[in-house]
Amino acid sequence: MITVPNIFADEQELWVGRFSSGSKAEIFSDWQPYLFETISEHTNYHLVLDQDINVIKATSRAAASGLIRPLDIDLSKYPLLSWRWKVTQRPSGGDDNKRENDDHAARIYLIFNAPEPNESKLKWLWRQLSSNQALNTHALNYIWAHSAKLNQPIPNPYTASVMMIPVNRADVGIGSWIEIKRNVVADYLASFGKQPPRLSGIAIMTDTDNSKSQAIAYYGDIKFIAPDNHTEKTQ
């Protein structure tokens, strides 16, 4: 059941970020900026053309902020997450395990147990996650990692409420569009040891505030997919 407007759905797919076909006004009404209260410099997100396709370009210079949107998705029906992204510049000196170097060129957050699926509540829960105060709110965070082992969940250095899953690493694939497909139910089970609740929200983020460096990433379309007989659990 989807109660949030502007989700493009059919029997097999739920489009939650159809950047390639949406207008700037439509996209940025669905995806709202989230600004960290303690960080004065913010990542810039713009709709741009890349290879004649509309995508979101993120440019971060000693900065951090995200784009966040509410969802209400039953992952037992749509367990697969598919997206594509491209990184052309990674933050220098990043470390997946240290607070002082916790910067990543590209991230996708999946947020669970929001009080209710609306934008203001999602901003509240993001603050809870980032301040390590959340009791029930938690997240999976797919990252372009620095050196962590691919596909192995690791705790976010700021909070145990967020488990990070490296899906790309270092300079492998930099400058190229990379398509990713993940089984969110399997990743959640591997990260938290239980079946996931309903999905409350999604966010993208490119950040460089800790390393005081620069990063550039591009985010393509994002969708959830119903399973079929030919789908693998992870990629």
PDB file of C-alpha atoms in Angstrom:
ATOM      1  CA  MET A   1       0.000   0.000   0.000  1.00  0.00           C
ATOM      2  CA  ILE A   2       1.374   3.411  -0.988  1.00  0.00           C
ATOM      3  CA  THR A   3      -0.130   6.436   0.714  1.00  0.00           C
ATOM      4  CA  VAL A   4       2.407   9.047  -0.379  1.00  0.00           C
ATOM      5  CA  PRO A   5       1.530  10.983  -3.571  1.00  0.00           C
ATOM      6  CA  ASN A   6       3.617  11.121  -6.751  1.00  0.00           C
ATOM      7  CA  ILE A   7       4.822   7.520  -6.577  1.00  0.00           C
ATOM      8  CA  PHE A   8       4.743   6.068 -10.086  1.00  0.00           C
ATOM      9  CA  ALA A   9       3.523   2.487  -9.724  1.00  0.00           C
ATOM     10  CA  ASP A  10       2.636  -0.552 -11.750  1.00  0.00           C
ATOM     11  CA  GLU A  11       2.434  -4.206 -10.767  1.00  0.00           C
ATOM     12  CA  GLN A  12       6.195  -4.725 -10.892  1.00  0.00           C
ATOM     13  CA  GLU A  13       7.783  -1.340 -10.139  1.00  0.00           C
ATOM     14  CA  LEU A  14       7.480   1.648  -7.802  1.00  0.00           C
ATOM     15  CA  TRP A  15       9.354   4.681  -9.057  1.00  0.00           C
ATOM     16  CA  VAL A  16      10.400   6.877  -6.123  1.00  0.00           C
ATOM     17  CA  GLY A  17      12.968   8.988  -7.967  1.00  0.00           C
ATOM     18  CA  ARG A  18      12.066   9.324 -11.635  1.00  0.00           C
ATOM     19  CA  PHE A  19      14.500  12.137 -12.279  1.00  0.00           C
ATOM     20  CA  SER A  20      14.782  11.353 -15.992  1.00  0.00           C
ATOM     21  CA  SER A  21      11.186  12.305 -16.777  1.00  0.00           C
ATOM     22  CA  GLY A  22      10.080  14.683 -14.028  1.00  0.00           C
ATOM     23  CA  SER A  23      10.221  18.451 -14.108  1.00  0.00           C
ATOM     24  CA  LYS A  24      12.444  20.373 -11.718  1.00  0.00           C
ATOM     25  CA  ALA A  25       9.387  21.616  -9.832  1.00  0.00           C
ATOM     26  CA  GLU A  26       7.930  18.117  -9.476  1.00  0.00           C
ATOM     27  CA  ILE A  27      11.188  16.518  -8.365  1.00  0.00           C
ATOM     28  CA  PHE A  28      12.058  19.121  -5.765  1.00  0.00           C
ATOM     29  CA  SER A  29       8.543  19.138  -4.363  1.00  0.00           C
ATOM     30  CA  ASP A  30       8.910  15.406  -3.675  1.00  0.00           C
ATOM     31  CA  TRP A  31      12.574  15.493  -2.602  1.00  0.00           C
ATOM     32  CA  GLN A  32      13.080  18.101   0.100  1.00  0.00           C
ATOM     33  CA  PRO A  33      16.469  19.393   1.300  1.00  0.00           C
ATOM     34  CA  TYR A  34      17.654  18.381   4.727  1.00  0.00           C
ATOM     35  CA  LEU A  35      20.191  20.732   6.318  1.00  0.00           C
ATOM     36  CA  PHE A  36      22.165  19.695   9.379  1.00  0.00           C
ATOM     37  CA  GLU A  37      21.834  22.308  12.100  1.00  0.00           C
ATOM     38  CA  THR A  38      25.538  22.218  13.006  1.00  0.00           C
ATOM     39  CA  ILE A  39      26.901  22.350   9.423  1.00  0.00           C
ATOM     40  CA  SER A  40      26.912  25.744   7.739  1.00  0.00           C
ATOM     41  CA  GLU A  41      27.990  24.672   4.238  1.00  0.00           C
ATOM     42  CA  HIS A  42      25.524  22.631   2.210  1.00  0.00           C
ATOM     43  CA  THR A  43      25.844  20.258  -0.713  1.00  0.00           C
ATOM     44  CA  ASN A  44      24.265  21.600  -3.900  1.00  0.00           C
ATOM     45  CA  TYR A  45      21.759  19.393  -5.723  1.00  0.00           C
ATOM     46  CA  HIS A  46      20.675  20.322  -9.243  1.00  0.00           C
ATOM     47  CA  LEU A  47      18.764  18.688 -12.069  1.00  0.00           C
ATOM     48  CA  VAL A  48      21.166  18.449 -15.027  1.00  0.00           C
ATOM     49  CA  LEU A  49      21.453  16.683 -18.362  1.00  0.00           C
ATOM     50  CA  ASP A  50      24.003  13.881 -18.578  1.00  0.00           C
ATOM     51  CA  GLN A  51      24.133  11.923 -21.835  1.00  0.00           C
ATOM     52  CA  ASP A  52      20.821  13.623 -22.711  1.00  0.00           C
ATOM     53  CA  ILE A  53      19.113  12.226 -19.583  1.00  0.00           C
ATOM     54  CA  ASN A  54      17.962  14.264 -16.589  1.00  0.00           C
ATOM     55  CA  VAL A  55      19.789  13.290 -13.386  1.00  0.00           C
ATOM     56  CA  ILE A  56      20.543  14.874 -10.021  1.00  0.00           C
ATOM     57  CA  LYS A  57      24.050  16.322  -9.739  1.00  0.00           C
ATOM     58  CA  ALA A  58      25.478  16.708  -6.227  1.00  0.00           C
ATOM     59  CA  THR A  59      28.442  19.011  -5.651  1.00  0.00           C
ATOM     60  CA  SER A  60      29.927  19.151  -2.158  1.00  0.00           C
ATOM     61  CA  ARG A  61      32.784  21.408  -1.014  1.00  0.00           C
ATOM     62  CA  ALA A  62      33.535  20.936   2.692  1.00  0.00           C
ATOM     63  CA  ALA A  63      29.783  20.587   3.053  1.00  0.00           C
ATOM     64  CA  ALA A  64      26.949  18.227   3.918  1.00  0.00           C
ATOM     65  CA  SER A  65      23.208  18.068   3.322  1.00  0.00           C
ATOM     66  CA  GLY A  66      20.775  15.643   1.767  1.00  0.00           C
ATOM     67  CA  LEU A  67      17.587  15.316  -0.215  1.00  0.00           C
ATOM     68  CA  ILE A  68      14.899  13.362   1.601  1.00  0.00           C
ATOM     69  CA  ARG A  69      11.398  12.183   0.702  1.00  0.00           C
ATOM     70  CA  PRO A  70       8.692  10.313   2.628  1.00  0.00           C
ATOM     71  CA  LEU A  71       7.543   6.856   1.600  1.00  0.00           C
ATOM     72  CA  ASP A  72       5.254   4.146   2.893  1.00  0.00           C
ATOM     73  CA  ILE A  73       6.256   0.881   1.218  1.00  0.00           C
ATOM     74  CA  ASP A  74       5.662  -2.737   2.125  1.00  0.00           C
ATOM     75  CA  LEU A  75       9.004  -4.373   1.351  1.00  0.00           C
ATOM     76  CA  SER A  76       7.488  -7.845   1.325  1.00  0.00           C
ATOM     77  CA  LYS A  77       5.822  -6.796  -1.942  1.00  0.00           C
ATOM     78  CA  TYR A  78       8.648  -4.676  -3.365  1.00  0.00           C
ATOM     79  CA  PRO A  79      11.888  -5.942  -1.780  1.00  0.00           C
ATOM     80  CA  LEU A  80      14.297  -4.935  -4.542  1.00  0.00           C
ATOM     81  CA  LEU A  81      15.870  -1.491  -4.837  1.00  0.00           C
ATOM     82  CA  SER A  82      17.366  -0.443  -8.166  1.00  0.00           C
ATOM     83  CA  TRP A  83      19.252   2.731  -8.996  1.00  0.00           C
ATOM     84  CA  ARG A  84      22.199   4.066 -10.910  1.00  0.00           C
ATOM     85  CA  TRP A  85      24.805   6.577  -9.922  1.00  0.00           C
ATOM     86  CA  LYS A  86      28.092   8.046 -11.073  1.00  0.00           C
ATOM     87  CA  VAL A  87      30.944   9.536  -9.049  1.00  0.00           C
ATOM     88  CA  THR A  88      33.472  11.786 -10.750  1.00  0.00           C
ATOM     89  CA  GLN A  89      35.277  13.043  -7.635  1.00  0.00           C
ATOM     90  CA  ARG A  90      35.656  11.325  -4.263  1.00  0.00           C
ATOM     91  CA  PRO A  91      36.371  13.093  -0.951  1.00  0.00           C
ATOM     92  CA  SER A  92      40.037  12.889  -0.014  1.00  0.00           C
ATOM     93  CA  GLY A  93      41.124  11.210   3.196  1.00  0.00           C
ATOM     94  CA  GLY A  94      37.802   9.479   3.793  1.00  0.00           C
ATOM     95  CA  ASP A  95      37.493   6.545   6.180  1.00  0.00           C
ATOM     96  CA  ASP A  96      34.429   4.310   6.503  1.00  0.00           C
ATOM     97  CA  ASN A  97      35.072   3.623  10.190  1.00  0.00           C
ATOM     98  CA  LYS A  98      36.102   6.966  11.701  1.00  0.00           C
ATOM     99  CA  ARG A  99      33.897   9.904  12.642  1.00  0.00           C
ATOM    100  CA  GLU A 100      36.462  12.490  11.666  1.00  0.00           C
ATOM    101  CA  ASN A 101      36.660  11.062   8.130  1.00  0.00           C
ATOM    102  CA  ASP A 102      33.051   9.942   7.627  1.00  0.00           C
ATOM    103  CA  ASP A 103      32.472  11.431   4.184  1.00  0.00           C
ATOM    104  CA  HIS A 104      31.175   9.646   1.096  1.00  0.00           C
ATOM    105  CA  ALA A 105      30.758  10.703  -2.496  1.00  0.00           C
ATOM    106  CA  ALA A 106      27.396   8.963  -2.825  1.00  0.00           C
ATOM    107  CA  ARG A 107      24.889   7.557  -0.345  1.00  0.00           C
ATOM    108  CA  ILE A 108      21.324   6.285  -0.419  1.00  0.00           C
ATOM    109  CA  TYR A 109      19.514   6.044   2.915  1.00  0.00           C
ATOM    110  CA  LEU A 110      16.477   3.850   3.556  1.00  0.00           C
ATOM    111  CA  ILE A 111      14.734   5.009   6.720  1.00  0.00           C
ATOM    112  CA  PHE A 112      12.504   2.838   8.896  1.00  0.00           C
ATOM    113  CA  ASN A 113      10.028   3.419  11.734  1.00  0.00           C
ATOM    114  CA  ALA A 114       9.271   7.060  11.112  1.00  0.00           C
ATOM    115  CA  PRO A 115       6.364   8.218  13.314  1.00  0.00           C
ATOM    116  CA  GLU A 116       4.295   8.885  10.170  1.00  0.00           C
ATOM    117  CA  PRO A 117       5.133   9.253   6.461  1.00  0.00           C
ATOM    118  CA  ASN A 118       5.451  12.986   5.981  1.00  0.00           C
ATOM    119  CA  GLU A 119       8.334  15.320   5.273  1.00  0.00           C
ATOM    120  CA  SER A 120       8.457  17.110   8.633  1.00  0.00           C
ATOM    121  CA  LYS A 121       8.529  13.849  10.564  1.00  0.00           C
ATOM    122  CA  LEU A 122      11.278  12.543   8.288  1.00  0.00           C
ATOM    123  CA  LYS A 123      13.412  15.563   9.074  1.00  0.00           C
ATOM    124  CA  TRP A 124      12.819  14.895  12.755  1.00  0.00           C
ATOM    125  CA  LEU A 125      13.838  11.253  12.442  1.00  0.00           C
ATOM    126  CA  TRP A 126      16.945  12.159  10.412  1.00  0.00           C
ATOM    127  CA  ARG A 127      18.014  14.370  13.331  1.00  0.00           C
ATOM    128  CA  GLN A 128      17.423  11.462  15.682  1.00  0.00           C
ATOM    129  CA  LEU A 129      19.573   9.170  13.545  1.00  0.00           C
ATOM    130  CA  SER A 130      22.391  11.675  13.231  1.00  0.00           C
ATOM    131  CA  SER A 131      22.425  12.442  16.961  1.00  0.00           C
ATOM    132  CA  ASN A 132      22.300   8.783  18.089  1.00  0.00           C
ATOM    133  CA  GLN A 133      19.118   9.430  20.102  1.00  0.00           C
ATOM    134  CA  ALA A 134      16.714   7.238  18.158  1.00  0.00           C
ATOM    135  CA  LEU A 135      15.237   4.232  19.898  1.00  0.00           C
ATOM    136  CA  ASN A 136      13.209   2.731  17.064  1.00  0.00           C
ATOM    137  CA  THR A 137      14.112   4.824  14.032  1.00  0.00           C
ATOM    138  CA  HIS A 138      16.972   3.344  12.043  1.00  0.00           C
ATOM    139  CA  ALA A 139      18.331   3.163   8.522  1.00  0.00           C
ATOM    140  CA  LEU A 140      20.230   1.242   5.903  1.00  0.00           C
ATOM    141  CA  ASN A 141      22.803   3.349   4.098  1.00  0.00           C
ATOM    142  CA  TYR A 142      24.171   2.183   0.754  1.00  0.00           C
ATOM    143  CA  ILE A 143      27.518   3.897   0.230  1.00  0.00           C
ATOM    144  CA  TRP A 144      30.347   4.423  -2.221  1.00  0.00           C
ATOM    145  CA  ALA A 145      32.971   3.267   0.261  1.00  0.00           C
ATOM    146  CA  HIS A 146      36.657   4.042   0.677  1.00  0.00           C
ATOM    147  CA  SER A 147      38.173   0.719   1.715  1.00  0.00           C
ATOM    148  CA  ALA A 148      35.474  -1.316   3.485  1.00  0.00           C
ATOM    149  CA  LYS A 149      34.671  -4.788   2.189  1.00  0.00           C
ATOM    150  CA  LEU A 150      31.897  -4.779  -0.386  1.00  0.00           C
ATOM    151  CA  ASN A 151      28.445  -6.069   0.608  1.00  0.00           C
ATOM    152  CA  GLN A 152      29.375  -6.411   4.312  1.00  0.00           C
ATOM    153  CA  PRO A 153      27.267  -4.235   6.663  1.00  0.00           C
ATOM    154  CA  ILE A 154      29.259  -1.937   8.945  1.00  0.00           C
ATOM    155  CA  PRO A 155      27.955   0.439  11.629  1.00  0.00           C
ATOM    156  CA  ASN A 156      27.965   4.145  10.939  1.00  0.00           C
ATOM    157  CA  PRO A 157      30.722   5.686  13.098  1.00  0.00           C
ATOM    158  CA  TYR A 158      28.258   8.241  14.493  1.00  0.00           C
ATOM    159  CA  THR A 159      25.360   5.963  15.396  1.00  0.00           C
ATOM    160  CA  ALA A 160      24.531   2.278  15.668  1.00  0.00           C
ATOM    161  CA  SER A 161      21.049   3.125  14.367  1.00  0.00           C
ATOM    162  CA  VAL A 162      22.480   3.272  10.852  1.00  0.00           C
ATOM    163  CA  MET A 163      24.111   0.304   9.138  1.00  0.00           C
ATOM    164  CA  MET A 164      26.172   1.092   6.050  1.00  0.00           C
ATOM    165  CA  ILE A 165      26.502  -1.322   3.131  1.00  0.00           C
ATOM    166  CA  PRO A 166      29.374  -0.674   0.699  1.00  0.00           C
ATOM    167  CA  VAL A 167      28.229  -1.281  -2.871  1.00  0.00           C
ATOM    168  CA  ASN A 168      31.124   0.486  -4.611  1.00  0.00           C
ATOM    169  CA  ARG A 169      34.638   1.161  -3.382  1.00  0.00           C
ATOM    170  CA  ALA A 170      37.555   3.518  -3.964  1.00  0.00           C
ATOM    171  CA  ASP A 171      38.251   4.512  -7.572  1.00  0.00           C
ATOM    172  CA  VAL A 172      36.810   1.370  -9.172  1.00  0.00           C
ATOM    173  CA  GLY A 173      34.201   2.566 -11.648  1.00  0.00           C
ATOM    174  CA  ILE A 174      34.797   6.252 -11.033  1.00  0.00           C
ATOM    175  CA  GLY A 175      33.576   8.404 -13.897  1.00  0.00           C
ATOM    176  CA  SER A 176      31.173   5.732 -15.175  1.00  0.00           C
ATOM    177  CA  TRP A 177      27.484   5.169 -14.613  1.00  0.00           C
ATOM    178  CA  ILE A 178      26.980   2.117 -12.395  1.00  0.00           C
ATOM    179  CA  GLU A 179      23.686   0.285 -12.027  1.00  0.00           C
ATOM    180  CA  ILE A 180      22.942  -1.263  -8.638  1.00  0.00           C
ATOM    181  CA  LYS A 181      20.223  -3.670  -7.573  1.00  0.00           C
ATOM    182  CA  ARG A 182      19.828  -4.731  -3.944  1.00  0.00           C
ATOM    183  CA  ASN A 183      17.485  -6.995  -2.052  1.00  0.00           C
ATOM    184  CA  VAL A 184      16.574  -4.655   0.794  1.00  0.00           C
ATOM    185  CA  VAL A 185      14.934  -7.393   2.857  1.00  0.00           C
ATOM    186  CA  ALA A 186      18.107  -9.505   2.706  1.00  0.00           C
ATOM    187  CA  ASP A 187      20.308  -6.498   3.488  1.00  0.00           C
ATOM    188  CA  TYR A 188      18.101  -5.493   6.417  1.00  0.00           C
ATOM    189  CA  LEU A 189      18.173  -9.030   7.799  1.00  0.00           C
ATOM    190  CA  ALA A 190      21.972  -9.151   7.503  1.00  0.00           C
ATOM    191  CA  SER A 191      22.267  -5.755   9.207  1.00  0.00           C
ATOM    192  CA  PHE A 192      19.673  -5.941  11.991  1.00  0.00           C
ATOM    193  CA  GLY A 193      18.924  -9.659  12.337  1.00  0.00           C
ATOM    194  CA  LYS A 194      15.183  -9.426  11.716  1.00  0.00           C
ATOM    195  CA  GLN A 195      12.605  -8.721   9.035  1.00  0.00           C
ATOM    196  CA  PRO A 196      12.161  -5.051   8.104  1.00  0.00           C
ATOM    197  CA  PRO A 197       9.133  -2.949   9.035  1.00  0.00           C
ATOM    198  CA  ARG A 198       7.472  -0.747   6.447  1.00  0.00           C
ATOM    199  CA  LEU A 199       9.810   1.683   4.756  1.00  0.00           C
ATOM    200  CA  SER A 200       9.240   5.271   5.916  1.00  0.00           C
ATOM    201  CA  GLY A 201      11.569   7.276   3.722  1.00  0.00           C
ATOM    202  CA  ILE A 202      14.518   7.526   1.374  1.00  0.00           C
ATOM    203  CA  ALA A 203      17.336  10.048   1.067  1.00  0.00           C
ATOM    204  CA  ILE A 204      20.387  10.738  -1.069  1.00  0.00           C
ATOM    205  CA  MET A 205      23.479  12.475   0.236  1.00  0.00           C
ATOM    206  CA  THR A 206      26.953  13.521  -0.862  1.00  0.00           C
ATOM    207  CA  ASP A 207      29.067  14.904   1.995  1.00  0.00           C
ATOM    208  CA  THR A 208      32.574  16.289   2.539  1.00  0.00           C
ATOM    209  CA  ASP A 209      32.230  18.246   5.787  1.00  0.00           C
ATOM    210  CA  ASN A 210      34.619  16.109   7.838  1.00  0.00           C
ATOM    211  CA  SER A 211      37.429  15.826   5.299  1.00  0.00           C
ATOM    212  CA  LYS A 212      37.052  19.466   4.157  1.00  0.00           C
ATOM    213  CA  SER A 213      37.494  18.243   0.598  1.00  0.00           C
ATOM    214  CA  GLN A 214      35.327  18.027  -2.517  1.00  0.00           C
ATOM    215  CA  ALA A 215      33.086  15.423  -4.131  1.00  0.00           C
ATOM    216  CA  ILE A 216      30.840  15.271  -7.179  1.00  0.00           C
ATOM    217  CA  ALA A 217      28.211  12.600  -7.782  1.00  0.00           C
ATOM    218  CA  TYR A 218      25.250  12.038 -10.081  1.00  0.00           C
ATOM    219  CA  TYR A 219      22.086  10.178  -9.091  1.00  0.00           C
ATOM    220  CA  GLY A 220      19.893   8.528 -11.703  1.00  0.00           C
ATOM    221  CA  ASP A 221      16.415   7.041 -11.402  1.00  0.00           C
ATOM    222  CA  ILE A 222      15.520   5.083  -8.265  1.00  0.00           C
ATOM    223  CA  LYS A 223      12.814   2.427  -8.062  1.00  0.00           C
ATOM    224  CA  PHE A 224      11.585  -0.540  -6.037  1.00  0.00           C
ATOM    225  CA  ILE A 225      10.831  -3.777  -7.869  1.00  0.00           C
ATOM    226  CA  ALA A 226       8.625  -6.770  -7.142  1.00  0.00           C
ATOM    227  CA  PRO A 227      10.503 -10.102  -7.161  1.00  0.00           C
ATOM    228  CA  ASP A 228      10.494 -12.560 -10.022  1.00  0.00           C
ATOM    229  CA  ASN A 229      12.085 -15.903 -10.730  1.00  0.00           C
ATOM    230  CA  HIS A 230      15.164 -14.374 -12.341  1.00  0.00           C
ATOM    231  CA  THR A 231      16.194 -11.917  -9.624  1.00  0.00           C
ATOM    232  CA  GLU A 232      19.278 -12.419  -7.488  1.00  0.00           C
ATOM    233  CA  LYS A 233      19.291 -11.391  -3.839  1.00  0.00           C
ATOM    234  CA  THR A 234      22.109  -8.867  -4.073  1.00  0.00           C
ATOM    235  CA  GLN A 235      24.480  -7.342  -6.548  1.00  0.00           C
TER     236      GLN A 235
END
